[in-house]
């Protein structure tokens, strides 16, 4: 059994559960979206809250942080874009008629999925709908995008994939592949007998991996729609997926994480010790971090499966985890963002020379505060 993890800071400013946590590409900021209808920006240098993003009229379901803008979506049927420096709302995207579940910013486009059974793509700057993707018979959940330059250039498919391909998963039991340029459904991926809860994309291999409440993972060729492999060893819903170095990691309601060979579907490792469902996964520098419904995060040696550390302190399910440098960030439905020391784990990066900001982070365990900023 692994030892306990040391908490560096607890940020309990949100007044509701945190549904998602996003790290900026440059690693300088974090974004949290909450049941309290707000989002918050945090500095990874010292763990301080930089801005409070207010404007949504219901809870924030998901968020994505870019270097210069933050994006949030909500049960109020809208998406918002925010300035990361001022915290001001720059754009409100209106058009969905029910809860917006997920968003994805890629190739200067904003993609969204909703309980209204549609996915949409928006012009980031103008806030206008570019395409609407209709065809699912129930709510649309996960999204993934493959850019045109990652797809084959053969004449027979070049026109169809000119704007890239969007992959969506739905509670109707299917995943669909959409031509972004035309809005047409390119392929419908049928085979699951339960809701598709998660998906990851192997872009070079144009392969999608989908996880479902039917306890299976399935691999698909997104160009032909062919089902390539079925991964069958879980005994409960597959809740989250991570694809790293030709390995697929899957977290399940059966309280385990499994590691599979992406190319064959063979299960090569099982990670146990969770007392409830595995709700979040993150691979970092040879360590697999997990979040669970038992309110604990865990660190496993990704190669051996050995449990190295348990991070205790949350009081409810951990919805999302991120790792940056020597710090693990966990966001929970208890409303807290916790920062943990991951130094000393196998494969963790060697500590750099002490800096003022790092010293502050590793000594300050006090909650954070921010001044509300008004939306546009």
Coordinates of C-alpha atoms in Angstrom, one line a residue:
X1 CA 0.0 0.0 0.0
X2 CA 1.4 3.4 -0.9
X3 CA 2.0 6.2 1.6
X4 CA 0.0 9.3 2.0
X5 CA 0.5 12.4 -0.3
X6 CA 1.3 15.8 1.2
X7 CA -1.1 18.6 0.5
X8 CA 0.4 21.9 -0.5
X9 CA -2.7 24.1 -0.6
X10 CA -6.5 23.8 -0.4
X11 CA -8.5 26.3 -2.4
X12 CA -12.1 26.2 -1.2
X13 CA -13.4 29.4 -2.8
X14 CA -16.1 27.7 -5.0
X15 CA -19.5 27.4 -3.3
X16 CA -20.4 24.3 -5.3
X17 CA -18.7 21.2 -6.7
X18 CA -16.0 21.6 -9.3
X19 CA -17.0 19.8 -12.5
X20 CA -13.9 20.3 -14.6
X21 CA -10.3 21.5 -14.4
X22 CA -8.2 22.6 -17.4
X23 CA -4.5 23.5 -17.6
X24 CA -3.3 26.1 -20.2
X25 CA -1.0 24.9 -22.9
X26 CA 1.9 27.0 -21.5
X27 CA 1.2 25.6 -18.0
X28 CA 0.9 29.0 -16.4
X29 CA -2.8 28.9 -15.4
X30 CA -5.6 26.5 -14.3
X31 CA -9.3 27.0 -15.0
X32 CA -12.0 25.5 -12.8
X33 CA -15.7 25.3 -13.6
X34 CA -18.2 24.8 -10.8
X35 CA -21.8 24.0 -9.8
X36 CA -21.9 27.5 -8.3
X37 CA -22.2 28.9 -11.9
X38 CA -18.7 30.5 -11.9
X39 CA -15.3 29.6 -13.2
X40 CA -12.0 30.6 -11.6
X41 CA -8.5 31.2 -13.0
X42 CA -5.5 30.1 -10.9
X43 CA -1.8 30.7 -11.2
X44 CA 0.3 27.5 -11.2
X45 CA 3.3 29.6 -10.0
X46 CA 1.9 30.2 -6.5
X47 CA -1.6 28.6 -6.5
X48 CA -3.3 32.0 -6.1
X49 CA -6.7 32.7 -7.7
X50 CA -6.3 35.3 -10.5
X51 CA -9.9 36.0 -11.5
X52 CA -13.5 35.0 -10.9
X53 CA -15.5 34.6 -14.1
X54 CA -19.1 35.4 -13.5
X55 CA -22.0 35.5 -16.0
X56 CA -23.5 32.0 -16.5
X57 CA -27.0 31.6 -15.2
X58 CA -26.6 28.0 -14.2
X59 CA -23.8 25.5 -13.3
X60 CA -20.7 25.2 -15.4
X61 CA -20.4 21.8 -16.9
X62 CA -17.0 21.9 -18.6
X63 CA -14.2 24.3 -19.4
X64 CA -11.1 24.6 -21.6
X65 CA -8.2 27.0 -21.1
X66 CA -6.0 28.3 -23.9
X67 CA -3.0 30.6 -23.5
X68 CA -5.0 33.8 -24.3
X69 CA -8.7 32.8 -23.6
X70 CA -10.8 30.7 -21.3
X71 CA -13.9 28.9 -22.5
X72 CA -16.8 27.6 -20.4
X73 CA -20.1 25.9 -21.1
X74 CA -23.1 25.7 -18.9
X75 CA -26.5 24.2 -18.1
X76 CA -27.8 27.7 -19.1
X77 CA -27.4 26.5 -22.8
X78 CA -24.6 28.9 -23.5
X79 CA -20.8 29.0 -24.0
X80 CA -18.6 31.9 -23.0
X81 CA -15.2 33.1 -23.9
X82 CA -13.1 35.1 -21.4
X83 CA -10.0 37.2 -21.4
X84 CA -7.4 35.4 -19.1
X85 CA -5.7 38.6 -18.2
X86 CA -8.7 40.8 -17.2
X87 CA -11.4 38.1 -16.5
X88 CA -13.8 39.9 -18.8
X89 CA -16.4 38.0 -20.9
X90 CA -15.5 38.5 -24.5
X91 CA -18.2 36.5 -26.3
X92 CA -21.4 34.6 -25.5
X93 CA -22.3 31.7 -27.9
X94 CA -26.1 31.1 -28.0
X95 CA -27.9 28.5 -30.0
X96 CA -28.1 25.3 -28.1
X97 CA -31.5 24.6 -26.6
X98 CA -30.4 22.4 -23.7
X99 CA -27.4 21.8 -21.4
X100 CA -24.1 22.1 -23.1
X101 CA -22.1 19.1 -22.0
X102 CA -18.6 19.5 -23.6
X103 CA -16.6 22.0 -25.6
X104 CA -13.4 21.6 -27.6
X105 CA -11.3 24.4 -29.1
X106 CA -9.1 23.2 -32.0
X107 CA -7.9 24.6 -35.3
X108 CA -9.3 28.1 -34.4
X109 CA -12.8 26.5 -34.1
X110 CA -15.1 25.9 -31.1
X111 CA -16.9 22.6 -31.0
X112 CA -19.7 21.8 -28.6
X113 CA -22.1 19.0 -27.6
X114 CA -25.4 19.2 -25.9
X115 CA -28.4 17.4 -24.4
X116 CA -30.4 18.9 -27.3
X117 CA -28.9 15.9 -29.4
X118 CA -26.7 18.1 -31.5
X119 CA -23.1 19.1 -31.8
X120 CA -22.1 22.4 -33.2
X121 CA -19.0 24.2 -34.5
X122 CA -18.7 28.0 -34.0
X123 CA -16.5 30.8 -35.3
X124 CA -14.4 31.6 -32.2
X125 CA -14.1 35.3 -32.9
X126 CA -17.6 36.1 -34.3
X127 CA -19.6 33.8 -32.0
X128 CA -21.7 32.5 -34.9
X129 CA -22.6 28.9 -35.6
X130 CA -20.7 27.6 -38.6
X131 CA -22.2 24.1 -38.7
X132 CA -24.8 22.1 -36.8
X133 CA -24.4 18.3 -36.6
X134 CA -27.8 16.5 -36.3
X135 CA -28.3 12.7 -36.2
X136 CA -27.9 11.4 -32.7
X137 CA -31.1 10.2 -31.1
X138 CA -30.1 11.2 -27.6
X139 CA -27.8 13.6 -25.8
X140 CA -24.2 14.1 -27.2
X141 CA -21.4 13.8 -24.7
X142 CA -17.7 13.4 -25.6
X143 CA -16.0 15.2 -28.6
X144 CA -12.7 14.7 -30.4
X145 CA -11.4 16.4 -33.5
X146 CA -8.9 15.3 -36.2
X147 CA -7.4 18.2 -38.3
X148 CA -7.2 17.9 -42.1
X149 CA -3.4 17.6 -42.1
X150 CA -3.6 14.5 -39.8
X151 CA -5.8 12.7 -42.3
X152 CA -4.9 10.8 -45.6
X153 CA -4.6 12.9 -48.7
X154 CA -5.9 10.2 -51.1
X155 CA -8.3 11.7 -53.7
X156 CA -11.2 9.5 -52.6
X157 CA -11.2 11.0 -49.1
X158 CA -9.5 14.4 -49.5
X159 CA -12.6 16.4 -50.3
X160 CA -14.6 14.8 -47.4
X161 CA -12.0 15.6 -44.8
X162 CA -11.0 19.0 -46.1
X163 CA -12.2 20.7 -42.9
X164 CA -11.2 17.8 -40.6
X165 CA -13.4 15.2 -38.9
X166 CA -15.4 15.6 -35.7
X167 CA -16.1 12.5 -33.6
X168 CA -19.0 12.5 -31.1
X169 CA -20.3 10.0 -28.6
X170 CA -23.9 9.8 -27.4
X171 CA -26.1 8.1 -24.9
X172 CA -27.9 6.6 -27.9
X173 CA -25.1 4.0 -27.9
X174 CA -23.4 5.2 -31.1
X175 CA -20.5 7.4 -32.0
X176 CA -20.6 9.5 -35.2
X177 CA -17.9 10.9 -37.5
X178 CA -18.8 14.2 -39.1
X179 CA -17.3 16.1 -42.0
X180 CA -16.7 19.5 -40.5
X181 CA -16.7 21.4 -43.8
X182 CA -20.1 20.1 -45.0
X183 CA -21.8 19.1 -41.7
X184 CA -22.6 15.7 -43.2
X185 CA -22.3 12.5 -41.2
X186 CA -19.3 10.6 -42.5
X187 CA -19.7 7.4 -40.5
X188 CA -21.9 6.0 -37.7
X189 CA -20.0 3.7 -35.4
X190 CA -22.5 1.0 -34.2
X191 CA -21.6 -1.8 -31.8
X192 CA -22.0 -0.5 -28.2
X193 CA -25.1 -1.6 -26.4
X194 CA -24.9 1.2 -23.9
X195 CA -24.2 5.0 -23.7
X196 CA -20.8 6.2 -25.0
X197 CA -19.3 8.1 -22.1
X198 CA -15.8 8.8 -23.3
X199 CA -13.6 8.7 -26.3
X200 CA -10.0 9.3 -27.3
X201 CA -8.5 9.7 -30.8
X202 CA -5.3 8.2 -32.1
X203 CA -4.8 10.9 -34.7
X204 CA -1.9 9.4 -36.7
X205 CA -3.8 6.1 -37.0
X206 CA -7.1 7.8 -37.6
X207 CA -8.5 5.4 -34.9
X208 CA -11.1 6.3 -32.2
X209 CA -11.4 4.5 -28.9
X210 CA -14.8 4.7 -27.2
X211 CA -15.8 3.6 -23.7
X212 CA -19.4 2.7 -22.8
X213 CA -21.8 1.8 -20.0
X214 CA -21.8 -1.7 -21.7
X215 CA -18.4 -2.2 -20.0
X216 CA -16.4 -2.4 -23.2
X217 CA -14.0 -0.2 -25.1
X218 CA -14.1 -0.4 -28.9
X219 CA -11.6 0.7 -31.5
X220 CA -12.8 2.2 -34.8
X221 CA -11.4 3.3 -38.1
X222 CA -12.9 6.8 -38.4
X223 CA -12.5 6.9 -42.2
X224 CA -14.2 3.6 -43.0
X225 CA -16.3 3.2 -39.9
X226 CA -15.0 -0.3 -39.4
X227 CA -14.9 -1.7 -35.8
X228 CA -11.3 -2.9 -35.4
X229 CA -11.3 -4.3 -31.9
X230 CA -13.4 -4.9 -28.7
X231 CA -11.7 -4.7 -25.3
X232 CA -13.7 -6.9 -22.9
X233 CA -12.5 -7.3 -19.3
X234 CA -14.2 -4.5 -17.3
X235 CA -17.2 -5.5 -15.2
X236 CA -18.7 -2.0 -15.1
X237 CA -19.2 1.2 -17.2
X238 CA -16.0 2.6 -18.7
X239 CA -16.0 6.2 -17.5
X240 CA -12.7 7.7 -18.7
X241 CA -9.9 6.9 -21.2
X242 CA -6.3 8.0 -21.7
X243 CA -4.1 7.1 -24.7
X244 CA -0.3 7.2 -24.1
X245 CA 2.5 5.6 -26.1
X246 CA 0.2 3.1 -27.9
X247 CA -1.3 2.1 -24.5
X248 CA -5.0 2.7 -23.6
X249 CA -5.8 3.3 -19.9
X250 CA -9.4 2.9 -18.9
X251 CA -11.1 3.8 -15.6
X252 CA -14.3 2.0 -14.7
X253 CA -17.2 1.8 -12.4
X254 CA -15.8 -1.7 -11.4
X255 CA -13.2 0.2 -9.3
X256 CA -10.2 -0.7 -11.5
X257 CA -8.0 0.9 -14.2
X258 CA -6.8 -1.4 -17.0
X259 CA -4.0 -0.9 -19.4
X260 CA -4.4 -2.3 -22.9
X261 CA -2.2 -2.6 -26.0
X262 CA -3.9 -0.2 -28.4
X263 CA -2.9 -2.3 -31.5
X264 CA -4.2 -5.6 -30.2
X265 CA -6.7 -5.0 -27.4
X266 CA -4.7 -7.2 -25.0
X267 CA -5.1 -6.2 -21.3
X268 CA -1.5 -6.1 -19.9
X269 CA -2.1 -4.5 -16.5
X270 CA -4.8 -3.9 -13.9
X271 CA -4.6 -1.2 -11.3
X272 CA -6.6 -1.9 -8.2
X273 CA -7.0 -0.3 -4.6
X274 CA -9.9 2.0 -5.5
X275 CA -12.9 1.6 -3.2
X276 CA -15.4 3.2 -5.7
X277 CA -15.6 4.0 -9.4
X278 CA -12.6 5.5 -11.1
X279 CA -13.7 8.9 -12.4
X280 CA -10.4 10.5 -13.7
X281 CA -7.1 9.5 -15.2
X282 CA -3.8 11.3 -16.0
X283 CA -0.5 9.9 -17.1
X284 CA 2.6 11.9 -16.3
X285 CA 6.3 11.0 -16.5
X286 CA 5.9 7.3 -15.8
X287 CA 3.2 7.7 -13.2
X288 CA -0.5 7.0 -13.6
X289 CA -2.7 9.3 -11.5
X290 CA -6.3 8.4 -10.8
X291 CA -9.3 10.1 -9.1
X292 CA -12.1 8.1 -7.6
X293 CA -15.6 8.2 -6.2
X294 CA -14.0 7.3 -2.8
X295 CA -12.7 10.9 -2.7
X296 CA -9.0 9.8 -3.0
X297 CA -6.5 10.4 -5.7
X298 CA -3.8 7.7 -6.3
X299 CA -0.4 7.5 -8.0
X300 CA 0.6 4.2 -9.5
X301 CA 3.9 3.2 -11.2
X302 CA 2.6 2.9 -14.8
X303 CA 5.0 0.1 -15.7
X304 CA 4.6 -2.2 -12.7
X305 CA 1.2 -1.2 -11.5
X306 CA 2.5 -0.6 -7.9
X307 CA 0.5 1.8 -5.8
X308 CA 3.0 4.5 -4.8
X309 CA 0.9 7.2 -3.0
X310 CA -2.6 7.9 -1.9
X311 CA -3.8 11.5 -1.7
X312 CA -6.5 11.9 1.0
X313 CA -8.4 15.0 2.0
X314 CA -11.4 15.5 -0.3
X315 CA -14.8 14.6 1.0
X316 CA -16.5 13.7 -2.3
X317 CA -15.8 12.3 -5.7
X318 CA -12.8 13.7 -7.6
X319 CA -14.1 14.8 -11.0
X320 CA -10.8 15.9 -12.7
X321 CA -7.0 15.8 -12.2
X322 CA -4.1 17.6 -13.8
X323 CA -0.4 17.4 -13.2
X324 CA 2.1 20.2 -13.8
X325 CA 5.8 19.9 -12.9
X326 CA 5.9 18.6 -9.3
X327 CA 2.3 19.4 -8.4
X328 CA -0.9 17.3 -8.7
X329 CA -4.1 19.3 -8.9
X330 CA -7.4 17.6 -7.9
X331 CA -10.9 19.0 -8.4
X332 CA -13.8 17.6 -6.4
X333 CA -17.5 17.7 -6.1
X334 CA -16.8 18.9 -2.6
X335 CA -16.0 22.3 -4.1
X336 CA -12.2 22.2 -3.3
X337 CA -9.2 22.5 -5.5
X338 CA -6.3 20.7 -3.8
X339 CA -2.6 20.9 -4.7
X340 CA -0.3 18.0 -3.8
X341 CA 3.4 17.4 -3.7
X342 CA 4.4 14.7 -6.2
X343 CA 8.1 14.9 -5.7
X344 CA 9.8 11.6 -5.2
X345 CA 7.5 9.5 -7.3
X346 CA 9.3 7.3 -9.8
X347 CA 9.7 9.2 -13.1
X348 CA 8.8 12.5 -11.6
X349 CA 11.0 15.4 -12.8
X350 CA 14.0 16.3 -10.7
X351 CA 13.3 19.4 -8.6
X352 CA 14.7 22.6 -10.1
X353 CA 16.7 25.1 -8.0
X354 CA 14.3 26.8 -5.4
X355 CA 12.6 30.0 -6.6
X356 CA 10.6 32.5 -4.7
X357 CA 7.3 31.5 -6.3
X358 CA 7.9 27.8 -5.8
X359 CA 8.9 28.3 -2.1
X360 CA 5.6 30.2 -1.6
X361 CA 3.6 27.4 -3.2
X362 CA 5.2 24.7 -1.1
X363 CA 4.7 26.6 2.2
X364 CA 1.3 28.2 1.7
X365 CA -1.7 26.0 2.5
X366 CA -4.2 28.8 3.0
X367 CA -7.4 29.1 0.9
X368 CA -7.5 31.7 -2.0
X369 CA -9.7 34.6 -2.8
X370 CA -10.5 36.7 -5.8
X371 CA -12.4 39.9 -6.5
X372 CA -15.4 39.4 -8.8
X373 CA -15.1 40.8 -12.3
X374 CA -18.2 41.8 -14.3
X375 CA -19.1 40.0 -17.5
X376 CA -19.5 41.9 -20.8

